[in-house]
Short mmCIF file of C-alpha atoms in Angstrom, two decimals:
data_model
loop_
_atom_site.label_atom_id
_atom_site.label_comp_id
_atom_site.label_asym_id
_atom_site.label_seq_id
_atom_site.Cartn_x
_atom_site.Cartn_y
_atom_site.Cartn_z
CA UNK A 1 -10.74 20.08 19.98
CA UNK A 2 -7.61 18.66 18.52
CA UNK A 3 -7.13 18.84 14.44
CA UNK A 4 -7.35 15.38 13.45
CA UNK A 5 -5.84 13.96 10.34
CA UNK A 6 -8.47 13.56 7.07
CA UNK A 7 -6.61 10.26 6.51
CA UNK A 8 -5.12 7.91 7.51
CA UNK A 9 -1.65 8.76 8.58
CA UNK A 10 0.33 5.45 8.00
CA UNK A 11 0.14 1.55 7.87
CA UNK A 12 0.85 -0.02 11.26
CA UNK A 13 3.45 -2.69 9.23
CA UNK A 14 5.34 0.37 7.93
CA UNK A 15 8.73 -0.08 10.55
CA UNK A 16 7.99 -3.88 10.04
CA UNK A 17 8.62 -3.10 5.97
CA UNK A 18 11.15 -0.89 5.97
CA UNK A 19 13.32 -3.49 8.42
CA UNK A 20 12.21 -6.19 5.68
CA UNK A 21 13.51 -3.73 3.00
CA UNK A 22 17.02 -2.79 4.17
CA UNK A 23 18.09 -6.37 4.89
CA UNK A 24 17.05 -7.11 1.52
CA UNK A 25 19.02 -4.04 0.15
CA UNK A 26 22.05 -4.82 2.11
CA UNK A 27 21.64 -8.18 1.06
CA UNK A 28 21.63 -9.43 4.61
CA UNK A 29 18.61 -12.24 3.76
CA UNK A 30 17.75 -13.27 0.35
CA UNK A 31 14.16 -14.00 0.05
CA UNK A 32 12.33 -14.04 -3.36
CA UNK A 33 10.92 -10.77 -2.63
CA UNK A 34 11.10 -7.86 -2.44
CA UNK A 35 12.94 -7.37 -5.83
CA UNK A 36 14.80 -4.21 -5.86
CA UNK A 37 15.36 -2.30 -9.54
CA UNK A 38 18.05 0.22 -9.79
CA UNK A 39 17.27 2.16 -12.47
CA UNK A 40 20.03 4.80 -13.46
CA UNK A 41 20.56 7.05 -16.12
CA UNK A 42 24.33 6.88 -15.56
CA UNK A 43 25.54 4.46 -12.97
CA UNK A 44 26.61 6.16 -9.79
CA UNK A 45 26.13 9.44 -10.71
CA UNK A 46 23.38 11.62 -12.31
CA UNK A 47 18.96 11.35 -11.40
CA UNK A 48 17.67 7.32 -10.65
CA UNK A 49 14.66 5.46 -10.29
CA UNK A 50 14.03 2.67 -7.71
CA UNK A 51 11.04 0.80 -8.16
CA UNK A 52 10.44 -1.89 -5.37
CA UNK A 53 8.67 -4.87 -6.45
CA UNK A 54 7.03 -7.31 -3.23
CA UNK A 55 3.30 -8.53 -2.65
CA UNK A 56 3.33 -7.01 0.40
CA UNK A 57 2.26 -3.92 -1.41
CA UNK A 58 -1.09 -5.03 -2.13
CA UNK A 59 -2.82 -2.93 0.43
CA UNK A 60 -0.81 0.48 1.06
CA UNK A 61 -1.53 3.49 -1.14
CA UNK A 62 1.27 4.69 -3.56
CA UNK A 63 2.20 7.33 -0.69
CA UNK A 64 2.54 4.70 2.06
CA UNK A 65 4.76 2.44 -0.68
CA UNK A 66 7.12 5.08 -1.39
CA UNK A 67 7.25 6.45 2.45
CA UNK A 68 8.22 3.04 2.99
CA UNK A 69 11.34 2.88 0.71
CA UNK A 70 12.33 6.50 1.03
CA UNK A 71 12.84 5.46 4.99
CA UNK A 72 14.62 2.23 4.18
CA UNK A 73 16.87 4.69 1.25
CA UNK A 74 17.71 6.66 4.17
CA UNK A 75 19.21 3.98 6.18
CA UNK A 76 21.02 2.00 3.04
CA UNK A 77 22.02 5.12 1.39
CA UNK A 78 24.69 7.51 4.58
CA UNK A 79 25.06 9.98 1.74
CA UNK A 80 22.41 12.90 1.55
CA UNK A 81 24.02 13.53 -1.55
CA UNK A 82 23.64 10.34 -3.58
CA UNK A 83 20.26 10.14 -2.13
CA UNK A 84 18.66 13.35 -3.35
CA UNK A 85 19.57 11.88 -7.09
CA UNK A 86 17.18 9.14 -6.45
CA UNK A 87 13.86 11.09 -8.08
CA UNK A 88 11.30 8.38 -8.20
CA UNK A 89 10.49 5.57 -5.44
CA UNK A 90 7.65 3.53 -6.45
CA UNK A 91 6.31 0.09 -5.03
CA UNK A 92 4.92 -1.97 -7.12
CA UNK A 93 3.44 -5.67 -6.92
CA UNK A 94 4.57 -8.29 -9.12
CA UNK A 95 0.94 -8.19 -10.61
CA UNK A 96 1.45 -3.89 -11.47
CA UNK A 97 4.65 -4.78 -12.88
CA UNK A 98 3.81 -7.42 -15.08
CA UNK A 99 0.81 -5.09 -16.41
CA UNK A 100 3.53 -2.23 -16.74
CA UNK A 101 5.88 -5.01 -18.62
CA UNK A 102 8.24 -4.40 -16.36
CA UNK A 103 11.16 -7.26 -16.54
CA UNK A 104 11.82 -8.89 -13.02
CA UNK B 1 -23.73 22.16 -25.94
CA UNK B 2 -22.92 20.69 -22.32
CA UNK B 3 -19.91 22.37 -20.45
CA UNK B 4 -18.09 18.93 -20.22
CA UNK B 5 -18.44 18.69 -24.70
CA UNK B 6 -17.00 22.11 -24.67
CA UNK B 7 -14.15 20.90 -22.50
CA UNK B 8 -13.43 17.82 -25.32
CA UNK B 9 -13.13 20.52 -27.68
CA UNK B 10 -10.92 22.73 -26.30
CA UNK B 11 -8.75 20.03 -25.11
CA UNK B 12 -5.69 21.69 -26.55
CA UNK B 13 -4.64 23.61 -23.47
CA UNK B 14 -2.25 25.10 -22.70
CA UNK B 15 0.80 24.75 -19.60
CA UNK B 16 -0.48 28.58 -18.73
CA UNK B 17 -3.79 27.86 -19.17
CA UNK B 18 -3.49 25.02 -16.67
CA UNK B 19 -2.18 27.33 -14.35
CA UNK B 20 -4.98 29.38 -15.11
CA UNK B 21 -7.21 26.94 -14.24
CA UNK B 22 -5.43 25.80 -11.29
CA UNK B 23 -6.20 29.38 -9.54
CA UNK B 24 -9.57 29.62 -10.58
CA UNK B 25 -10.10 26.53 -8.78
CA UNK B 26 -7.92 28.42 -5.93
CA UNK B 27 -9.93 31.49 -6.19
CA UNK B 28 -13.45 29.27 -5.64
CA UNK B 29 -11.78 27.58 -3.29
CA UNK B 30 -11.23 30.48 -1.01
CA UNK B 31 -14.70 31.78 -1.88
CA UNK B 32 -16.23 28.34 -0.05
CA UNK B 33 -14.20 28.80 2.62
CA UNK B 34 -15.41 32.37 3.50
CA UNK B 35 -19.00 30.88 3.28
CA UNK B 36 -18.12 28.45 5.70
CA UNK B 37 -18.15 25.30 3.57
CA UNK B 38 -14.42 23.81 4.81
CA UNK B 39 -14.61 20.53 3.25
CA UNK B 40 -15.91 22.01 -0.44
CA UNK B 41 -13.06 24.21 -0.23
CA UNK B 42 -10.26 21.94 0.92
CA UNK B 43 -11.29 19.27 -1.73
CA UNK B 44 -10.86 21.96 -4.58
CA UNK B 45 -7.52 22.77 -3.23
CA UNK B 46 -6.68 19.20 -3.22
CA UNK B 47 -7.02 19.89 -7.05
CA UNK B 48 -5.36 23.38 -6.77
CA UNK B 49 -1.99 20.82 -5.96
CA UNK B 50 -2.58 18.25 -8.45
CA UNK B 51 -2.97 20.61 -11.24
CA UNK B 52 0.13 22.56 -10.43
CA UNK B 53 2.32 19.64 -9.96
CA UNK B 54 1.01 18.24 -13.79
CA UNK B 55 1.23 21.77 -15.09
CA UNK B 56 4.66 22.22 -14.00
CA UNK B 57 5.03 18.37 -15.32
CA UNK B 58 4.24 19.58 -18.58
CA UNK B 59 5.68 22.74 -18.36
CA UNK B 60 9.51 20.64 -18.32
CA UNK B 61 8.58 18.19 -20.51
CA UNK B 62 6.84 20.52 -23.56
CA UNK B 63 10.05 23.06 -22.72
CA UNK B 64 7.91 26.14 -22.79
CA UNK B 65 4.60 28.06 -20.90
CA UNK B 66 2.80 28.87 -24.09
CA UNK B 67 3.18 24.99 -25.50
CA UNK B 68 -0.18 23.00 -25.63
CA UNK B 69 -0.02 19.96 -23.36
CA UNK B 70 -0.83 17.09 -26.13
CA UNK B 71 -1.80 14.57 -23.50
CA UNK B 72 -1.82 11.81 -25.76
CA UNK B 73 1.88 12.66 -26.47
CA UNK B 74 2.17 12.01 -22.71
CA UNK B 75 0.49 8.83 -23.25
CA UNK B 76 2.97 7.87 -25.88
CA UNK B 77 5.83 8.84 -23.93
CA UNK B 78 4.35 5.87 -21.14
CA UNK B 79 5.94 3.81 -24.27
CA UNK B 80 9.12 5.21 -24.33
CA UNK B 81 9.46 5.50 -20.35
CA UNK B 82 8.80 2.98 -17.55
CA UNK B 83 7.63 5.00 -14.79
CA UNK B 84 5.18 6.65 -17.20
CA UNK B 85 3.74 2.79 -17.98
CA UNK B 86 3.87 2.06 -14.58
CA UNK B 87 1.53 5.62 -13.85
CA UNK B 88 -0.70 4.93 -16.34
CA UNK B 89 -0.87 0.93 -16.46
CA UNK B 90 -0.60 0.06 -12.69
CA UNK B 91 -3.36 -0.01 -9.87
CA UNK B 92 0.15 0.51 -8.24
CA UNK B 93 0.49 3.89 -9.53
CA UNK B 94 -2.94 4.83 -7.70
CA UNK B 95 -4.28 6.63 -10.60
CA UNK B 96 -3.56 9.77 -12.33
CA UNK B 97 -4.72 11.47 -9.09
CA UNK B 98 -1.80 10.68 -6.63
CA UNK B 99 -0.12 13.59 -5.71
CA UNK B 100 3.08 11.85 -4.07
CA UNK B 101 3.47 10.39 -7.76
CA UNK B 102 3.53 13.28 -9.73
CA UNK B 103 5.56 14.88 -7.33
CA UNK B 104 8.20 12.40 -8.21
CA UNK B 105 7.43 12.30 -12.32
CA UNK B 106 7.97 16.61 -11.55
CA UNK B 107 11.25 16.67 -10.07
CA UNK B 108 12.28 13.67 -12.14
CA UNK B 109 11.92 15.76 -14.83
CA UNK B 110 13.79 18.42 -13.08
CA UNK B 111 16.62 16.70 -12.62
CA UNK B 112 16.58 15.86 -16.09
CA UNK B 113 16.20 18.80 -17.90
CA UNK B 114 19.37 20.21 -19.62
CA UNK B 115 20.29 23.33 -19.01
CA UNK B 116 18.88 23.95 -15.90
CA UNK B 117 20.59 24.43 -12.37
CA UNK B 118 19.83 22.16 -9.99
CA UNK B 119 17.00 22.26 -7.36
CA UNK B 120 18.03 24.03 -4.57
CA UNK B 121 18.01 21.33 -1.51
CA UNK B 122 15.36 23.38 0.57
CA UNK B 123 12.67 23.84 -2.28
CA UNK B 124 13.60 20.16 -2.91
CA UNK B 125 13.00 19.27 1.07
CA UNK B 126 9.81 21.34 1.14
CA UNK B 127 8.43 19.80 -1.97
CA UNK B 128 8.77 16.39 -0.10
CA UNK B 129 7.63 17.31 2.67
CA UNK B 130 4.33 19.50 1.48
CA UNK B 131 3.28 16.83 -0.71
CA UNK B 132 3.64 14.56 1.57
CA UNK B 133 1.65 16.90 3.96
CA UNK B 134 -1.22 16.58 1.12
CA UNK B 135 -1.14 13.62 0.03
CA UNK B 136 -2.03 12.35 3.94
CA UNK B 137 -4.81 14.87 4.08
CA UNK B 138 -6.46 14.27 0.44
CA UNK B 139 -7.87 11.97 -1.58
CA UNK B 140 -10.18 12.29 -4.66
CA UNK B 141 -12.21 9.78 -2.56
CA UNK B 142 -13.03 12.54 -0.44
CA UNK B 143 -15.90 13.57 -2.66
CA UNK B 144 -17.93 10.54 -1.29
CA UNK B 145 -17.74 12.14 2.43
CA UNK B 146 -20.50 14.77 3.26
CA UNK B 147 -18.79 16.99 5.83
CA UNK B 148 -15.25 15.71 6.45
CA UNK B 149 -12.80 18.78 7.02
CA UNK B 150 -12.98 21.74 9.83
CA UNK B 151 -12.24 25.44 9.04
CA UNK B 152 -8.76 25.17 10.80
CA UNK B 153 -7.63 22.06 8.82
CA UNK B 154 -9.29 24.20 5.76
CA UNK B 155 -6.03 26.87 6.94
CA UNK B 156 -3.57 24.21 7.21
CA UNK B 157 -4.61 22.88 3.61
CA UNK B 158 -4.40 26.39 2.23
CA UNK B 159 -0.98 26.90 3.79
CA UNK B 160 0.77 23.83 2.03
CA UNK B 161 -0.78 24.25 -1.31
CA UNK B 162 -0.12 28.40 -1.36
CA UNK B 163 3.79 27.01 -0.77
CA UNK B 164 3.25 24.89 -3.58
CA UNK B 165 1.95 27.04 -6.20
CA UNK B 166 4.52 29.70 -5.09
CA UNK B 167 6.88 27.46 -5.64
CA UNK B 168 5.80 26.56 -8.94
CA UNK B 169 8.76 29.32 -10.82
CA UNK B 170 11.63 27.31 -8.60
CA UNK B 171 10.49 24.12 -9.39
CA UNK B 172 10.21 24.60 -13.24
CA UNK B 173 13.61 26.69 -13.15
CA UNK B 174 12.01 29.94 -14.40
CA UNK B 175 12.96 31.83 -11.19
#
């Protein structure tokens, strides 16, 4: 018998998100969402944040969120280098981040 | 006095009596499994990895093993620091209990902390990919299923978590 997962391993719409994400990043559409916040102790160098903000989170876990922008990182960011600084990817939904207070 | 009262008043632990705590749990954990009760003993290692990762949170952020982790200083650092708010604040944040989250709060800190050399890229790699590993294979949910892991996922559960609490010295720059 094969060793099956105890969860579930990912959200079908992941590929569909990430696409959604890079264009965004690259700024190749400009839709309301998802907003993306850079947040950088010292700009272009030293540990950042990038908190994703986009409705479409609503129903993925904080590991699928994250899994989702660390693969869309990958493809905006060529550098392994610049990417390793980036410490904390969270996705959050406009609702979390208006709890949080976070300015959007 | 009930065991959980005790617990309130000894809240004033400290980062090495986390980790203390953390392989008891290990210990009982590996006790299960030997009595052929898989799924007991995977969900207490599920714990094993959460407590390590906050220990070695705390660990970087109180500077030193013997310091008591003041929680509430924690919770007043969620004022001074937005992923912190976000953790605590946001259904987002999927509780205090997500491992892939504290994962990132540790080596956030990591990469913070004067003084220190950086993370070598393979612990940093592994660290991904492990919690990652456990996060897909744990949830504190679990406790709702009767019988939900086998004794060879049990072994696959033990490996990742043994790398992570052997990695704990790399990952809080002691070693």
């Amino acid at each position: 018998m094969p060793v099956k997962r105890l969860a579930e391993v990912t959200t079908p719409e992941h590929d569909d998100l990430v696409s959604a994400l890079v264009a965004e990043w690259r700024g190749e559409t400009h839709h309301a969402e998802p907003t993306i916040i850079l947040d950088e102790a010292v700009p272009g160098s030293g540990p950042s944040r990038v908190y994703v903000v986009w409705s479409r989170w609503e129903d993925l876990s904080p590991r699928e969120r994250s899994g989702v922008i660390d693969e869309a990182l990958r493809q905006v960011e060529s550098d392994p280098a610049r990417r390793a600084q980036v410490t904390i990817t969270w996705g959050l939904t406009p609702a979390d981040a208006k709890q949080a207070g976070l300015q959007v | 006095m009930g065991l959980a009262g005790s617990l309130q008043q000894q809240h004033r632990q400290t980062v090495l009596e986390m980790v203390a705590a953390a392989d008891g749990r290990h210990l009982e954990a590996l006790s299960l499994a030997e009595a052929q009760w898989p799924s007991g003993a995977v969900y207490l290692l599920g714990y094993v990895a959460e407590m390590h990762l906050k220990a070695a949170y705390a660990r970087l952020v109180f500077g030193r093993a013997a310091a008591i982790v003041e929680w509430p200083d924690l919770v007043d650092q969620a004022k001074r620091d937005p992923a912190w708010r976000l953790l605590l604040t946001t259904k987002a944040a999927g509780g205090v209990h997500s491992l892939t989250l504290w994962k990132q709060l540790l080596l956030d800190a990591r990469a913070r902390q004067p003084g220190l050399s950086p993370l070598p890229a393979t612990v940093r790699q592994t660290s991904h990919d492990v919690v990652d590993w456990l996060d897909r294979n744990w949830a504190v949910e679990l406790r709702y299923a009767a019988e939900f892991a086998t004794m060879p996922e049990f072994e696959a559960m033990k490996m990742q978590v043994e790398w992570l609490t052997g990695a704990y010295g790399a990952l809080v720059g002691e070693s």
